[in-house]
Amino acid sequence: IIPRAEFWKTVKNKKVERPFVLVNAADEEFPICIYKNNDSYTASLLKCTHRGCELNVGGGIYSCPCHGSEFSTEGKVLEGPADQDLKTYKIETDNENIYIYLF
Ligand code: FES
């Protein structure tokens, strides 16, 4: 469970919304990125589907430092050598929280 407030930070007395939040799940060896696009959220495991390197988040995509694969923030392959989308998780939201279903 991630409080929606996690997406907000205060910079110089101004509230600024973050595009994503990283979380660690006990059963996963890689972080999960919760990315906000407009009013919807996507949760993707930051494990490259090519050979399993941890992905970087930046510039509105996930990129792999090992061989250059790129994925959209919805977890879809944009650029190989990876040919499979990222593992994503079901999400539900209410006014206060984001619920990520890990099973
Ligand atoms: Fe990510 Fe090869 S492990 S592109």
Coordinates of N, CA, C and O and ligand atoms in Angstrom, one line a residue:
I1 N 0.9 -1.2 0.0 CA 0.0 0.0 0.0 C 0.9 1.2 0.0 O 1.8 1.4 0.8
I2 N 0.7 2.1 -1.0 CA 1.5 3.4 -1.1 C 0.5 4.5 -0.9 O -0.5 4.7 -1.7
P3 N 0.8 5.4 0.1 CA -0.1 6.6 0.2 C 0.1 7.5 -1.0 O 1.2 7.7 -1.4
R4 N -1.0 8.0 -1.5 CA -0.8 8.9 -2.7 C 0.1 10.1 -2.3 O 0.7 10.7 -3.2
A5 N 0.1 10.5 -1.1 CA 1.0 11.6 -0.6 C 2.4 11.4 -1.0 O 3.2 12.3 -1.1
E6 N 2.8 10.1 -1.2 CA 4.2 9.8 -1.6 C 4.6 10.5 -2.9 O 5.8 10.7 -3.1
F7 N 3.7 10.8 -3.7 CA 4.0 11.4 -5.0 C 4.2 12.9 -4.9 O 4.5 13.6 -5.9
W8 N 4.1 13.4 -3.7 CA 4.3 14.9 -3.5 C 5.5 15.2 -2.6 O 5.7 14.5 -1.6
K9 N 6.3 16.1 -3.0 CA 7.4 16.6 -2.2 C 7.3 18.1 -2.1 O 6.7 18.8 -3.0
T10 N 8.0 18.6 -1.1 CA 8.0 20.1 -0.9 C 9.4 20.6 -1.3 O 10.4 20.2 -0.8
V11 N 9.4 21.5 -2.3 CA 10.7 22.1 -2.8 C 10.5 23.6 -2.6 O 9.6 24.2 -3.3
K12 N 11.3 24.3 -1.8 CA 11.3 25.7 -1.6 C 9.8 26.1 -1.3 O 9.3 27.0 -1.9
N13 N 9.2 25.5 -0.3 CA 7.9 25.8 0.1 C 6.8 25.6 -0.9 O 5.7 26.0 -0.8
K14 N 7.1 24.9 -2.0 CA 6.1 24.6 -3.0 C 5.9 23.1 -3.1 O 6.9 22.3 -3.1
K15 N 4.7 22.6 -3.3 CA 4.4 21.2 -3.4 C 4.6 20.8 -4.9 O 4.1 21.5 -5.8
V16 N 5.5 19.8 -5.1 CA 5.8 19.4 -6.5 C 5.4 17.9 -6.6 O 5.8 17.1 -5.7
E17 N 4.8 17.6 -7.7 CA 4.4 16.2 -7.9 C 5.5 15.4 -8.5 O 6.1 15.8 -9.5
R18 N 5.9 14.2 -8.0 CA 6.9 13.4 -8.6 C 6.2 12.5 -9.7 O 5.0 12.1 -9.5
P19 N 6.9 12.2 -10.8 CA 6.3 11.3 -11.8 C 6.2 9.8 -11.3 O 5.4 9.0 -11.8
F20 N 7.1 9.4 -10.4 CA 7.2 8.0 -10.0 C 7.7 7.9 -8.6 O 8.3 8.8 -8.0
V21 N 7.4 6.7 -8.0 CA 7.8 6.3 -6.7 C 8.4 4.9 -6.8 O 7.8 4.1 -7.5
L22 N 9.5 4.6 -6.2 CA 10.1 3.3 -6.2 C 9.8 2.6 -4.8 O 9.8 3.2 -3.8
V23 N 9.4 1.3 -4.9 CA 9.1 0.6 -3.7 C 9.8 -0.7 -3.8 O 10.1 -1.3 -4.9
N24 N 10.2 -1.3 -2.6 CA 10.8 -2.6 -2.5 C 9.7 -3.6 -2.0 O 9.1 -3.3 -0.9
A25 N 9.6 -4.7 -2.6 CA 8.6 -5.7 -2.1 C 9.5 -6.9 -1.6 O 10.5 -7.2 -2.2
A26 N 9.0 -7.4 -0.5 CA 9.8 -8.5 0.1 C 10.2 -9.6 -0.8 O 11.2 -10.2 -0.7
D27 N 9.3 -10.0 -1.7 CA 9.5 -11.2 -2.5 C 10.2 -10.9 -3.8 O 10.5 -11.8 -4.6
E28 N 10.5 -9.6 -4.1 CA 11.2 -9.3 -5.4 C 12.6 -8.8 -5.1 O 12.8 -8.0 -4.2
E29 N 13.5 -9.2 -5.9 CA 14.9 -8.7 -5.7 C 15.2 -7.4 -6.4 O 16.3 -6.8 -6.2
F30 N 14.2 -6.9 -7.2 CA 14.4 -5.6 -7.8 C 13.3 -4.7 -7.4 O 12.2 -5.1 -7.0
P31 N 13.5 -3.4 -7.4 CA 12.4 -2.4 -7.0 C 11.3 -2.5 -8.0 O 11.4 -2.9 -9.2
I32 N 10.1 -2.0 -7.5 CA 8.9 -1.8 -8.4 C 8.8 -0.3 -8.5 O 8.8 0.4 -7.6
C33 N 8.5 0.1 -9.8 CA 8.3 1.5 -10.0 C 6.8 1.8 -10.2 O 6.2 1.2 -11.1
I34 N 6.3 2.7 -9.4 CA 4.9 3.1 -9.6 C 5.0 4.4 -10.4 O 5.5 5.4 -9.9
Y35 N 4.5 4.4 -11.6 CA 4.6 5.5 -12.5 C 3.2 6.1 -12.7 O 2.3 5.4 -13.0
K36 N 3.1 7.4 -12.5 CA 1.8 8.1 -12.7 C 1.8 8.8 -14.1 O 2.6 9.6 -14.4
N37 N 0.8 8.4 -14.9 CA 0.6 9.0 -16.2 C -0.8 9.6 -16.1 O -1.8 8.9 -16.0
N38 N -0.9 10.9 -16.1 CA -2.2 11.6 -15.9 C -2.8 11.1 -14.6 O -2.2 11.3 -13.6
D39 N -4.0 10.5 -14.6 CA -4.5 10.0 -13.4 C -4.5 8.5 -13.2 O -5.1 8.0 -12.3
S40 N -3.7 7.8 -14.0 CA -3.6 6.4 -13.8 C -2.1 6.0 -13.4 O -1.2 6.8 -13.7
Y41 N -2.0 4.9 -12.8 CA -0.7 4.4 -12.3 C -0.4 3.1 -12.9 O -1.3 2.3 -13.2
T42 N 0.9 2.8 -13.1 CA 1.3 1.5 -13.6 C 2.5 1.1 -12.7 O 3.4 1.9 -12.3
A43 N 2.5 -0.2 -12.3 CA 3.5 -0.7 -11.4 C 4.3 -1.7 -12.2 O 3.7 -2.7 -12.7
S44 N 5.6 -1.5 -12.4 CA 6.4 -2.4 -13.2 C 7.7 -2.8 -12.4 O 8.3 -2.0 -11.7
L45 N 8.0 -4.1 -12.5 CA 9.2 -4.6 -11.9 C 10.4 -4.1 -12.8 O 10.5 -4.3 -14.0
L46 N 11.4 -3.5 -12.1 CA 12.5 -2.9 -12.8 C 13.6 -3.9 -13.1 O 14.8 -3.7 -12.9
K47 N 13.2 -5.0 -13.7 CA 14.1 -6.1 -14.1 C 14.0 -6.3 -15.6 O 12.9 -6.6 -16.1
C48 N 15.1 -6.0 -16.3 CA 15.1 -6.1 -17.7 C 14.8 -7.6 -18.1 O 15.3 -8.5 -17.6
T49 N 13.9 -7.7 -19.1 CA 13.5 -9.0 -19.6 C 14.5 -9.7 -20.5 O 14.3 -10.8 -21.0
H50 N 15.6 -8.9 -20.9 CA 16.6 -9.5 -21.7 C 17.5 -10.5 -20.9 O 17.4 -11.7 -21.0
R51 N 18.3 -9.9 -20.0 CA 19.2 -10.8 -19.2 C 19.1 -10.4 -17.7 O 20.0 -10.8 -16.9
G52 N 18.1 -9.6 -17.3 CA 17.9 -9.4 -15.9 C 18.6 -8.3 -15.2 O 18.7 -8.3 -14.0
C53 N 19.1 -7.3 -15.9 CA 19.8 -6.2 -15.2 C 18.7 -5.3 -14.7 O 17.5 -5.2 -15.1
E54 N 19.1 -4.5 -13.7 CA 18.2 -3.5 -13.1 C 18.0 -2.3 -14.0 O 19.1 -1.8 -14.4
L55 N 16.8 -1.9 -14.2 CA 16.6 -0.8 -15.1 C 16.7 0.6 -14.4 O 16.5 0.7 -13.2
N56 N 17.1 1.6 -15.2 CA 17.1 3.0 -14.8 C 15.8 3.6 -15.1 O 15.2 3.3 -16.1
V57 N 15.4 4.6 -14.3 CA 14.2 5.4 -14.6 C 14.6 6.8 -14.9 O 15.4 7.4 -14.2
G58 N 14.1 7.3 -16.1 CA 14.5 8.7 -16.4 C 14.0 9.1 -17.8 O 14.0 8.2 -18.7
G59 N 13.7 10.3 -18.0 CA 13.3 10.8 -19.3 C 12.0 10.2 -19.8 O 11.7 10.1 -21.0
G60 N 11.1 9.7 -18.9 CA 9.8 9.1 -19.2 C 9.9 7.7 -19.8 O 9.0 7.2 -20.4
I61 N 11.0 7.0 -19.6 CA 11.2 5.6 -20.0 C 12.0 4.9 -18.9 O 12.6 5.5 -18.0
Y62 N 12.0 3.6 -19.1 CA 12.9 2.7 -18.3 C 14.0 2.3 -19.3 O 13.7 1.8 -20.4
S63 N 15.3 2.4 -18.9 CA 16.3 2.0 -19.8 C 17.3 1.0 -19.1 O 17.5 1.1 -17.9
C64 N 17.8 0.1 -19.9 CA 18.7 -0.9 -19.3 C 20.2 -0.5 -19.6 O 20.6 -0.2 -20.7
P65 N 21.0 -0.4 -18.5 CA 22.4 0.0 -18.7 C 23.2 -1.1 -19.3 O 24.4 -0.9 -19.7
C66 N 22.7 -2.4 -19.4 CA 23.6 -3.5 -19.8 C 23.7 -3.5 -21.4 O 24.8 -3.6 -21.9
H67 N 22.5 -3.6 -22.1 CA 22.6 -3.7 -23.5 C 21.7 -2.7 -24.2 O 21.4 -2.9 -25.4
G68 N 21.1 -1.8 -23.5 CA 20.4 -0.7 -24.1 C 18.9 -0.9 -24.4 O 18.3 0.0 -25.0
S69 N 18.3 -1.9 -23.9 CA 16.8 -2.0 -24.1 C 16.1 -0.8 -23.4 O 16.6 -0.3 -22.4
E70 N 15.0 -0.5 -24.0 CA 14.1 0.6 -23.4 C 12.7 0.1 -23.3 O 12.2 -0.6 -24.2
F71 N 12.0 0.6 -22.3 CA 10.6 0.2 -22.0 C 9.8 1.5 -21.7 O 10.4 2.4 -21.1
S72 N 8.6 1.5 -22.1 CA 7.7 2.6 -21.7 C 7.4 2.5 -20.2 O 7.6 1.4 -19.6
T73 N 6.8 3.5 -19.7 CA 6.5 3.5 -18.3 C 5.2 2.6 -18.0 O 4.9 2.4 -16.9
E74 N 4.6 2.1 -19.1 CA 3.6 1.0 -18.9 C 4.2 -0.3 -19.0 O 3.5 -1.3 -19.0
G75 N 5.5 -0.4 -19.2 CA 6.2 -1.7 -19.2 C 6.4 -2.3 -20.5 O 6.8 -3.5 -20.6
K76 N 6.0 -1.6 -21.6 CA 6.1 -2.2 -23.0 C 7.5 -2.0 -23.6 O 8.1 -0.9 -23.4
V77 N 7.9 -3.0 -24.3 CA 9.2 -2.9 -25.0 C 9.2 -1.8 -26.0 O 8.3 -1.7 -26.9
L78 N 10.1 -0.8 -26.0 CA 10.3 0.2 -27.0 C 11.4 -0.1 -27.9 O 11.4 0.3 -29.1
E79 N 12.5 -0.7 -27.3 CA 13.7 -0.9 -28.0 C 14.4 -2.2 -27.5 O 14.4 -2.4 -26.3
G80 N 14.9 -3.1 -28.4 CA 15.5 -4.3 -28.0 C 16.9 -4.1 -27.5 O 17.4 -2.9 -27.5
P81 N 17.6 -5.1 -27.2 CA 17.4 -6.5 -27.6 C 16.2 -7.2 -26.8 O 15.8 -8.3 -27.1
A82 N 15.7 -6.7 -25.7 CA 14.6 -7.3 -25.0 C 13.4 -7.4 -25.9 O 13.2 -6.5 -26.7
D83 N 12.7 -8.6 -25.8 CA 11.6 -8.8 -26.7 C 10.3 -9.1 -25.9 O 9.3 -9.4 -26.5
Q84 N 10.4 -9.0 -24.6 CA 9.2 -9.2 -23.7 C 9.0 -8.0 -22.9 O 9.9 -7.4 -22.4
D85 N 7.7 -7.7 -22.6 CA 7.4 -6.6 -21.8 C 7.8 -6.9 -20.3 O 8.0 -8.0 -19.9
L86 N 7.8 -5.8 -19.5 CA 8.2 -6.0 -18.1 C 7.0 -6.6 -17.4 O 5.9 -6.6 -17.8
K87 N 7.4 -7.2 -16.2 CA 6.3 -7.7 -15.3 C 5.6 -6.5 -14.7 O 6.3 -5.6 -14.2
T88 N 4.3 -6.5 -14.8 CA 3.5 -5.4 -14.2 C 2.6 -6.0 -13.2 O 2.3 -7.2 -13.2
Y89 N 2.0 -5.1 -12.4 CA 1.2 -5.6 -11.3 C -0.2 -4.9 -11.3 O -0.3 -3.7 -11.7
K90 N -1.2 -5.6 -10.9 CA -2.5 -5.0 -10.8 C -2.5 -3.9 -9.8 O -1.9 -4.1 -8.7
I91 N -3.2 -2.8 -10.1 CA -3.3 -1.7 -9.1 C -4.7 -1.2 -8.9 O -5.5 -1.2 -9.9
E92 N -5.0 -0.9 -7.7 CA -6.3 -0.2 -7.4 C -6.0 1.0 -6.6 O -5.0 1.1 -5.9
T93 N -6.9 2.0 -6.7 CA -6.6 3.2 -6.0 C -7.9 3.7 -5.3 O -9.0 3.3 -5.7
D94 N -7.8 4.4 -4.2 CA -8.9 5.2 -3.6 C -8.4 6.6 -3.4 O -7.3 6.9 -3.9
N95 N -9.1 7.4 -2.6 CA -8.7 8.8 -2.5 C -7.4 8.9 -1.7 O -6.7 10.0 -1.9
E96 N -7.0 7.9 -0.9 CA -5.8 8.1 -0.1 C -4.6 7.2 -0.5 O -3.5 7.6 -0.4
N97 N -4.9 6.0 -1.1 CA -3.9 5.1 -1.3 C -3.8 4.4 -2.6 O -4.8 4.5 -3.4
I98 N -2.7 3.8 -3.0 CA -2.5 3.0 -4.2 C -2.2 1.6 -3.7 O -1.3 1.4 -2.8
Y99 N -3.0 0.7 -4.2 CA -2.8 -0.7 -3.7 C -2.2 -1.5 -4.8 O -2.8 -1.6 -5.9
I100 N -1.1 -2.2 -4.6 CA -0.4 -3.0 -5.6 C -0.6 -4.4 -5.2 O -0.2 -4.8 -4.0
Y101 N -1.1 -5.2 -6.1 CA -1.3 -6.6 -5.9 C -0.1 -7.4 -6.4 O 0.1 -7.5 -7.6
L102 N 0.7 -8.0 -5.5 CA 1.9 -8.6 -5.8 C 1.7 -10.1 -6.3 O 2.7 -10.8 -6.6
F103 N 0.5 -10.6 -6.2 CA 0.3 -12.0 -6.6 C -0.7 -12.1 -7.7 O -1.3 -11.1 -8.1
Ligands
FES1 FE1 18.8 -5.4 -20.4 FE2 20.4 -6.9 -21.9 S1 19.9 -7.1 -19.8 S2 19.2 -5.2 -22.5

